[in-house]
PDB file of N, CA and C in Angstrom:
ATOM      1  N   MET A1383      -6.672 -11.563 -30.468  1.00  0.00           N
ATOM      2  CA  MET A1383      -5.421 -11.212 -30.512  1.00  0.00           C
ATOM      3  C   MET A1383      -4.789 -10.471 -29.200  1.00  0.00           C
ATOM      4  N   HIS A1384      -3.799 -10.140 -29.332  1.00  0.00           N
ATOM      5  CA  HIS A1384      -3.353 -10.370 -27.882  1.00  0.00           C
ATOM      6  C   HIS A1384      -1.975  -9.114 -28.134  1.00  0.00           C
ATOM      7  N   TYR A1385      -2.333  -7.964 -27.156  1.00  0.00           N
ATOM      8  CA  TYR A1385      -1.368  -6.823 -27.657  1.00  0.00           C
ATOM      9  C   TYR A1385      -0.436  -6.117 -26.707  1.00  0.00           C
ATOM     10  N   GLY A1386       0.085  -7.480 -26.045  1.00  0.00           N
ATOM     11  CA  GLY A1386       1.411  -7.397 -25.149  1.00  0.00           C
ATOM     12  C   GLY A1386       0.947  -7.527 -23.901  1.00  0.00           C
ATOM     13  N   ASP A1387       1.847  -7.546 -23.075  1.00  0.00           N
ATOM     14  CA  ASP A1387       1.742  -7.102 -21.508  1.00  0.00           C
ATOM     15  C   ASP A1387       1.686  -5.486 -21.137  1.00  0.00           C
ATOM     16  N   VAL A1388       0.436  -5.104 -21.593  1.00  0.00           N
ATOM     17  CA  VAL A1388       0.233  -3.544 -21.349  1.00  0.00           C
ATOM     18  C   VAL A1388       0.646  -2.866 -20.186  1.00  0.00           C
ATOM     19  N   GLY A1389       0.429  -3.462 -19.559  1.00  0.00           N
ATOM     20  CA  GLY A1389       0.673  -3.586 -17.677  1.00  0.00           C
ATOM     21  C   GLY A1389       1.893  -2.961 -17.253  1.00  0.00           C
ATOM     22  N   ALA A1390       3.241  -3.789 -18.134  1.00  0.00           N
ATOM     23  CA  ALA A1390       4.624  -3.785 -18.052  1.00  0.00           C
ATOM     24  C   ALA A1390       5.460  -2.837 -17.898  1.00  0.00           C
ATOM     25  N   ARG A1391       4.669  -1.504 -18.674  1.00  0.00           N
ATOM     26  CA  ARG A1391       5.654  -0.524 -18.826  1.00  0.00           C
ATOM     27  C   ARG A1391       4.770   0.809 -18.888  1.00  0.00           C
ATOM     28  N   HIS A1392       5.158   1.787 -17.849  1.00  0.00           N
ATOM     29  CA  HIS A1392       4.600   3.092 -17.776  1.00  0.00           C
ATOM     30  C   HIS A1392       4.935   4.164 -18.515  1.00  0.00           C
ATOM     31  N   LEU A1393       4.411   4.753 -18.650  1.00  0.00           N
ATOM     32  CA  LEU A1393       4.481   5.665 -19.894  1.00  0.00           C
ATOM     33  C   LEU A1393       4.697   6.947 -19.248  1.00  0.00           C
ATOM     34  N   ASP A1394       5.785   7.695 -19.699  1.00  0.00           N
ATOM     35  CA  ASP A1394       6.088   9.294 -19.101  1.00  0.00           C
ATOM     36  C   ASP A1394       5.155  10.664 -19.311  1.00  0.00           C
ATOM     37  N   SER A1395       4.312  10.917 -18.691  1.00  0.00           N
ATOM     38  CA  SER A1395       3.188  11.981 -18.979  1.00  0.00           C
ATOM     39  C   SER A1395       4.311  12.872 -19.150  1.00  0.00           C
ATOM     40  N   GLU A1396       5.318  13.511 -19.090  1.00  0.00           N
ATOM     41  CA  GLU A1396       5.855  14.356 -19.479  1.00  0.00           C
ATOM     42  C   GLU A1396       6.343  14.019 -20.761  1.00  0.00           C
ATOM     43  N   LEU A1397       6.738  13.461 -21.159  1.00  0.00           N
ATOM     44  CA  LEU A1397       6.892  12.512 -22.706  1.00  0.00           C
ATOM     45  C   LEU A1397       5.857  13.107 -23.321  1.00  0.00           C
ATOM     46  N   LEU A1398       4.817  12.598 -23.195  1.00  0.00           N
ATOM     47  CA  LEU A1398       3.647  12.432 -23.758  1.00  0.00           C
ATOM     48  C   LEU A1398       3.138  13.824 -24.206  1.00  0.00           C
ATOM     49  N   ARG A1399       2.986  14.974 -22.712  1.00  0.00           N
ATOM     50  CA  ARG A1399       2.790  15.916 -22.838  1.00  0.00           C
ATOM     51  C   ARG A1399       3.427  16.834 -24.045  1.00  0.00           C
ATOM     52  N   ASP A1400       4.427  16.514 -23.632  1.00  0.00           N
ATOM     53  CA  ASP A1400       6.205  16.716 -24.768  1.00  0.00           C
ATOM     54  C   ASP A1400       5.697  16.749 -25.789  1.00  0.00           C
ATOM     55  N   LEU A1401       5.540  15.364 -26.732  1.00  0.00           N
ATOM     56  CA  LEU A1401       5.450  15.318 -27.751  1.00  0.00           C
ATOM     57  C   LEU A1401       4.201  15.832 -28.515  1.00  0.00           C
ATOM     58  N   VAL A1402       2.665  15.850 -27.616  1.00  0.00           N
ATOM     59  CA  VAL A1402       1.743  17.000 -28.275  1.00  0.00           C
ATOM     60  C   VAL A1402       1.635  18.270 -28.144  1.00  0.00           C
ATOM     61  N   THR A1403       2.794  18.804 -27.586  1.00  0.00           N
ATOM     62  CA  THR A1403       3.286  19.874 -27.600  1.00  0.00           C
ATOM     63  C   THR A1403       3.978  19.717 -28.778  1.00  0.00           C
ATOM     64  N   ALA A1404       4.696  19.865 -28.950  1.00  0.00           N
ATOM     65  CA  ALA A1404       5.351  19.711 -29.758  1.00  0.00           C
ATOM     66  C   ALA A1404       4.596  19.531 -31.765  1.00  0.00           C
ATOM     67  N   TYR A1405       3.502  18.728 -31.497  1.00  0.00           N
ATOM     68  CA  TYR A1405       2.922  18.084 -32.462  1.00  0.00           C
ATOM     69  C   TYR A1405       1.900  19.644 -32.883  1.00  0.00           C
ATOM     70  N   LEU A1406       1.592  19.955 -31.509  1.00  0.00           N
ATOM     71  CA  LEU A1406       0.542  21.150 -31.605  1.00  0.00           C
ATOM     72  C   LEU A1406       0.992  22.399 -31.984  1.00  0.00           C
ATOM     73  N   GLU A1407       2.048  22.727 -31.229  1.00  0.00           N
ATOM     74  CA  GLU A1407       2.470  24.095 -31.707  1.00  0.00           C
ATOM     75  C   GLU A1407       3.534  24.412 -32.728  1.00  0.00           C
ATOM     76  N   GLN A1408       4.256  22.910 -32.843  1.00  0.00           N
ATOM     77  CA  GLN A1408       5.289  23.336 -34.022  1.00  0.00           C
ATOM     78  C   GLN A1408       5.370  22.554 -35.310  1.00  0.00           C
ATOM     79  N   GLY A1409       3.711  21.646 -35.088  1.00  0.00           N
ATOM     80  CA  GLY A1409       3.391  20.650 -36.232  1.00  0.00           C
ATOM     81  C   GLY A1409       4.415  19.484 -36.334  1.00  0.00           C
ATOM     82  N   ASP A1410       5.011  19.192 -35.706  1.00  0.00           N
ATOM     83  CA  ASP A1410       6.077  18.023 -35.799  1.00  0.00           C
ATOM     84  C   ASP A1410       5.274  16.729 -35.553  1.00  0.00           C
ATOM     85  N   GLU A1411       5.513  15.870 -37.446  1.00  0.00           N
ATOM     86  CA  GLU A1411       4.774  15.156 -37.512  1.00  0.00           C
ATOM     87  C   GLU A1411       5.276  13.664 -36.810  1.00  0.00           C
ATOM     88  N   ASP A1412       6.918  13.746 -36.589  1.00  0.00           N
ATOM     89  CA  ASP A1412       7.408  13.108 -35.793  1.00  0.00           C
ATOM     90  C   ASP A1412       7.105  12.543 -34.498  1.00  0.00           C
ATOM     91  N   ALA A1413       6.522  13.468 -33.904  1.00  0.00           N
ATOM     92  CA  ALA A1413       6.748  13.785 -32.303  1.00  0.00           C
ATOM     93  C   ALA A1413       4.941  13.278 -32.103  1.00  0.00           C
ATOM     94  N   ILE A1414       4.474  12.983 -33.467  1.00  0.00           N
ATOM     95  CA  ILE A1414       2.942  12.803 -33.421  1.00  0.00           C
ATOM     96  C   ILE A1414       2.662  11.223 -33.464  1.00  0.00           C
ATOM     97  N   GLU A1415       4.022  10.658 -34.157  1.00  0.00           N
ATOM     98  CA  GLU A1415       4.105   9.478 -34.528  1.00  0.00           C
ATOM     99  C   GLU A1415       4.498   8.180 -33.445  1.00  0.00           C
ATOM    100  N   HIS A1416       5.373   9.524 -33.212  1.00  0.00           N
ATOM    101  CA  HIS A1416       6.081   8.409 -31.960  1.00  0.00           C
ATOM    102  C   HIS A1416       4.804   8.429 -30.903  1.00  0.00           C
ATOM    103  N   LEU A1417       4.371   9.486 -30.510  1.00  0.00           N
ATOM    104  CA  LEU A1417       3.197   9.446 -29.685  1.00  0.00           C
ATOM    105  C   LEU A1417       2.731   7.971 -29.575  1.00  0.00           C
ATOM    106  N   VAL A1418       2.176   7.901 -31.141  1.00  0.00           N
ATOM    107  CA  VAL A1418       0.955   6.778 -31.484  1.00  0.00           C
ATOM    108  C   VAL A1418       2.027   5.525 -30.841  1.00  0.00           C
ATOM    109  N   ARG A1419       3.116   5.397 -31.150  1.00  0.00           N
ATOM    110  CA  ARG A1419       3.982   4.241 -31.175  1.00  0.00           C
ATOM    111  C   ARG A1419       3.709   3.756 -29.883  1.00  0.00           C
ATOM    112  N   LEU A1420       4.047   4.824 -29.156  1.00  0.00           N
ATOM    113  CA  LEU A1420       4.283   4.390 -27.576  1.00  0.00           C
ATOM    114  C   LEU A1420       2.553   4.263 -26.863  1.00  0.00           C
ATOM    115  N   THR A1421       2.269   5.170 -27.255  1.00  0.00           N
ATOM    116  CA  THR A1421       0.419   4.751 -26.032  1.00  0.00           C
ATOM    117  C   THR A1421      -0.138   3.729 -27.217  1.00  0.00           C
ATOM    118  N   ARG A1422      -0.500   3.465 -28.696  1.00  0.00           N
ATOM    119  CA  ARG A1422      -1.587   2.400 -29.150  1.00  0.00           C
ATOM    120  C   ARG A1422      -1.289   1.095 -28.640  1.00  0.00           C
ATOM    121  N   PRO A1423      -0.440   0.467 -28.067  1.00  0.00           N
ATOM    122  CA  PRO A1423      -0.531  -0.639 -27.790  1.00  0.00           C
ATOM    123  C   PRO A1423      -1.491  -0.743 -26.211  1.00  0.00           C
ATOM    124  N   LYS A1424      -0.520  -0.101 -25.617  1.00  0.00           N
ATOM    125  CA  LYS A1424      -2.036   0.143 -24.138  1.00  0.00           C
ATOM    126  C   LYS A1424      -3.441   0.373 -24.627  1.00  0.00           C
ATOM    127  N   LEU A1425      -3.660   1.598 -25.385  1.00  0.00           N
ATOM    128  CA  LEU A1425      -5.254   2.034 -26.151  1.00  0.00           C
ATOM    129  C   LEU A1425      -5.876   0.736 -26.425  1.00  0.00           C
ATOM    130  N   LEU A1426      -5.281   0.466 -27.477  1.00  0.00           N
ATOM    131  CA  LEU A1426      -5.486  -1.153 -27.956  1.00  0.00           C
ATOM    132  C   LEU A1426      -6.163  -1.936 -26.761  1.00  0.00           C
ATOM    133  N   ALA A1427      -5.259  -2.330 -26.159  1.00  0.00           N
ATOM    134  CA  ALA A1427      -5.577  -3.351 -25.138  1.00  0.00           C
ATOM    135  C   ALA A1427      -7.005  -3.093 -23.927  1.00  0.00           C
ATOM    136  N   ALA A1428      -6.923  -1.631 -23.952  1.00  0.00           N
ATOM    137  CA  ALA A1428      -8.001  -1.437 -23.278  1.00  0.00           C
ATOM    138  C   ALA A1428      -9.027  -1.540 -24.117  1.00  0.00           C
ATOM    139  N   ALA A1429      -9.368  -0.963 -25.210  1.00  0.00           N
ATOM    140  CA  ALA A1429     -10.262  -0.634 -26.450  1.00  0.00           C
ATOM    141  C   ALA A1429     -10.848  -2.386 -26.412  1.00  0.00           C
ATOM    142  N   TRP A1430     -10.443  -3.428 -26.600  1.00  0.00           N
ATOM    143  CA  TRP A1430     -10.352  -5.055 -26.908  1.00  0.00           C
ATOM    144  C   TRP A1430     -10.521  -5.261 -25.602  1.00  0.00           C
ATOM    145  N   ARG A1431     -10.709  -5.092 -24.212  1.00  0.00           N
ATOM    146  CA  ARG A1431     -10.961  -5.782 -23.129  1.00  0.00           C
ATOM    147  C   ARG A1431     -12.720  -5.653 -23.474  1.00  0.00           C
ATOM    148  N   ILE A1432     -13.262  -4.437 -23.995  1.00  0.00           N
ATOM    149  CA  ILE A1432     -14.616  -3.645 -23.571  1.00  0.00           C
ATOM    150  C   ILE A1432     -15.457  -4.388 -25.147  1.00  0.00           C
ATOM    151  N   GLY A1433     -14.549  -4.147 -26.047  1.00  0.00           N
ATOM    152  CA  GLY A1433     -15.618  -5.374 -27.613  1.00  0.00           C
ATOM    153  C   GLY A1433     -14.759  -5.893 -28.190  1.00  0.00           C
ATOM    154  N   ARG A1434     -15.330  -5.497 -29.171  1.00  0.00           N
ATOM    155  CA  ARG A1434     -14.400  -6.998 -30.616  1.00  0.00           C
ATOM    156  C   ARG A1434     -13.317  -5.648 -30.860  1.00  0.00           C
ATOM    157  N   ALA A1435     -12.429  -6.561 -31.106  1.00  0.00           N
ATOM    158  CA  ALA A1435     -11.039  -5.596 -31.952  1.00  0.00           C
ATOM    159  C   ALA A1435     -11.141  -4.809 -33.050  1.00  0.00           C
ATOM    160  N   SER A1436     -12.067  -4.924 -33.907  1.00  0.00           N
ATOM    161  CA  SER A1436     -12.388  -4.322 -34.794  1.00  0.00           C
ATOM    162  C   SER A1436     -13.038  -2.891 -34.661  1.00  0.00           C
ATOM    163  N   ASP A1437     -13.490  -3.072 -33.241  1.00  0.00           N
ATOM    164  CA  ASP A1437     -14.070  -2.151 -32.718  1.00  0.00           C
ATOM    165  C   ASP A1437     -13.545  -0.900 -31.618  1.00  0.00           C
ATOM    166  N   ALA A1438     -12.462  -1.601 -31.509  1.00  0.00           N
ATOM    167  CA  ALA A1438     -11.376  -1.119 -30.817  1.00  0.00           C
ATOM    168  C   ALA A1438     -10.114  -0.697 -31.528  1.00  0.00           C
ATOM    169  N   GLU A1439      -9.907  -1.122 -32.848  1.00  0.00           N
ATOM    170  CA  GLU A1439      -8.999  -0.117 -33.308  1.00  0.00           C
ATOM    171  C   GLU A1439      -9.930   0.998 -34.156  1.00  0.00           C
ATOM    172  N   ASP A1440     -11.284   1.067 -34.079  1.00  0.00           N
ATOM    173  CA  ASP A1440     -11.941   2.584 -34.471  1.00  0.00           C
ATOM    174  C   ASP A1440     -11.609   3.246 -33.570  1.00  0.00           C
ATOM    175  N   ALA A1441     -12.276   2.706 -32.053  1.00  0.00           N
ATOM    176  CA  ALA A1441     -12.167   3.561 -31.001  1.00  0.00           C
ATOM    177  C   ALA A1441     -10.854   4.438 -30.821  1.00  0.00           C
ATOM    178  N   VAL A1442      -9.803   3.564 -31.323  1.00  0.00           N
ATOM    179  CA  VAL A1442      -8.459   4.271 -30.678  1.00  0.00           C
ATOM    180  C   VAL A1442      -8.189   5.154 -31.945  1.00  0.00           C
ATOM    181  N   GLN A1443      -8.842   5.172 -32.987  1.00  0.00           N
ATOM    182  CA  GLN A1443      -8.320   5.475 -34.596  1.00  0.00           C
ATOM    183  C   GLN A1443      -8.498   7.212 -33.510  1.00  0.00           C
ATOM    184  N   VAL A1444     -10.222   6.771 -33.370  1.00  0.00           N
ATOM    185  CA  VAL A1444     -11.551   8.241 -33.149  1.00  0.00           C
ATOM    186  C   VAL A1444     -10.282   9.331 -31.658  1.00  0.00           C
ATOM    187  N   ALA A1445      -9.721   8.207 -30.580  1.00  0.00           N
ATOM    188  CA  ALA A1445      -9.209   9.238 -29.281  1.00  0.00           C
ATOM    189  C   ALA A1445      -7.877  10.138 -30.741  1.00  0.00           C
ATOM    190  N   TYR A1446      -6.817   9.662 -31.372  1.00  0.00           N
ATOM    191  CA  TYR A1446      -6.303  10.348 -32.044  1.00  0.00           C
ATOM    192  C   TYR A1446      -6.707  11.648 -32.276  1.00  0.00           C
ATOM    193  N   LEU A1447      -7.658  11.084 -33.298  1.00  0.00           N
ATOM    194  CA  LEU A1447      -8.623  12.132 -34.195  1.00  0.00           C
ATOM    195  C   LEU A1447      -8.983  13.233 -33.070  1.00  0.00           C
ATOM    196  N   SER A1448      -9.200  12.693 -32.353  1.00  0.00           N
ATOM    197  CA  SER A1448     -10.504  13.799 -31.287  1.00  0.00           C
ATOM    198  C   SER A1448      -8.976  14.754 -30.645  1.00  0.00           C
ATOM    199  N   LEU A1449      -7.726  14.000 -30.235  1.00  0.00           N
ATOM    200  CA  LEU A1449      -6.192  14.491 -29.453  1.00  0.00           C
ATOM    201  C   LEU A1449      -6.354  15.396 -30.833  1.00  0.00           C
ATOM    202  N   ILE A1450      -5.917  15.055 -31.917  1.00  0.00           N
ATOM    203  CA  ILE A1450      -4.961  16.281 -32.846  1.00  0.00           C
ATOM    204  C   ILE A1450      -6.768  17.234 -33.592  1.00  0.00           C
TER     205      ILE A1450
END
């Protein structure tokens, strides 16, 4: 499984911070969904490089649960 060219897109840290803040302070579900859409490919690609694909999925899920 390949998650695309994960190095090609730079994630805007200010945007990510704003999305997390909107979710945590206002309960904005759309913000957290947007954050997941932006970050999931890179997180999966990184996790996949150090383990099996199924373990990568689990690791990314745990990371998001830890965030919220």
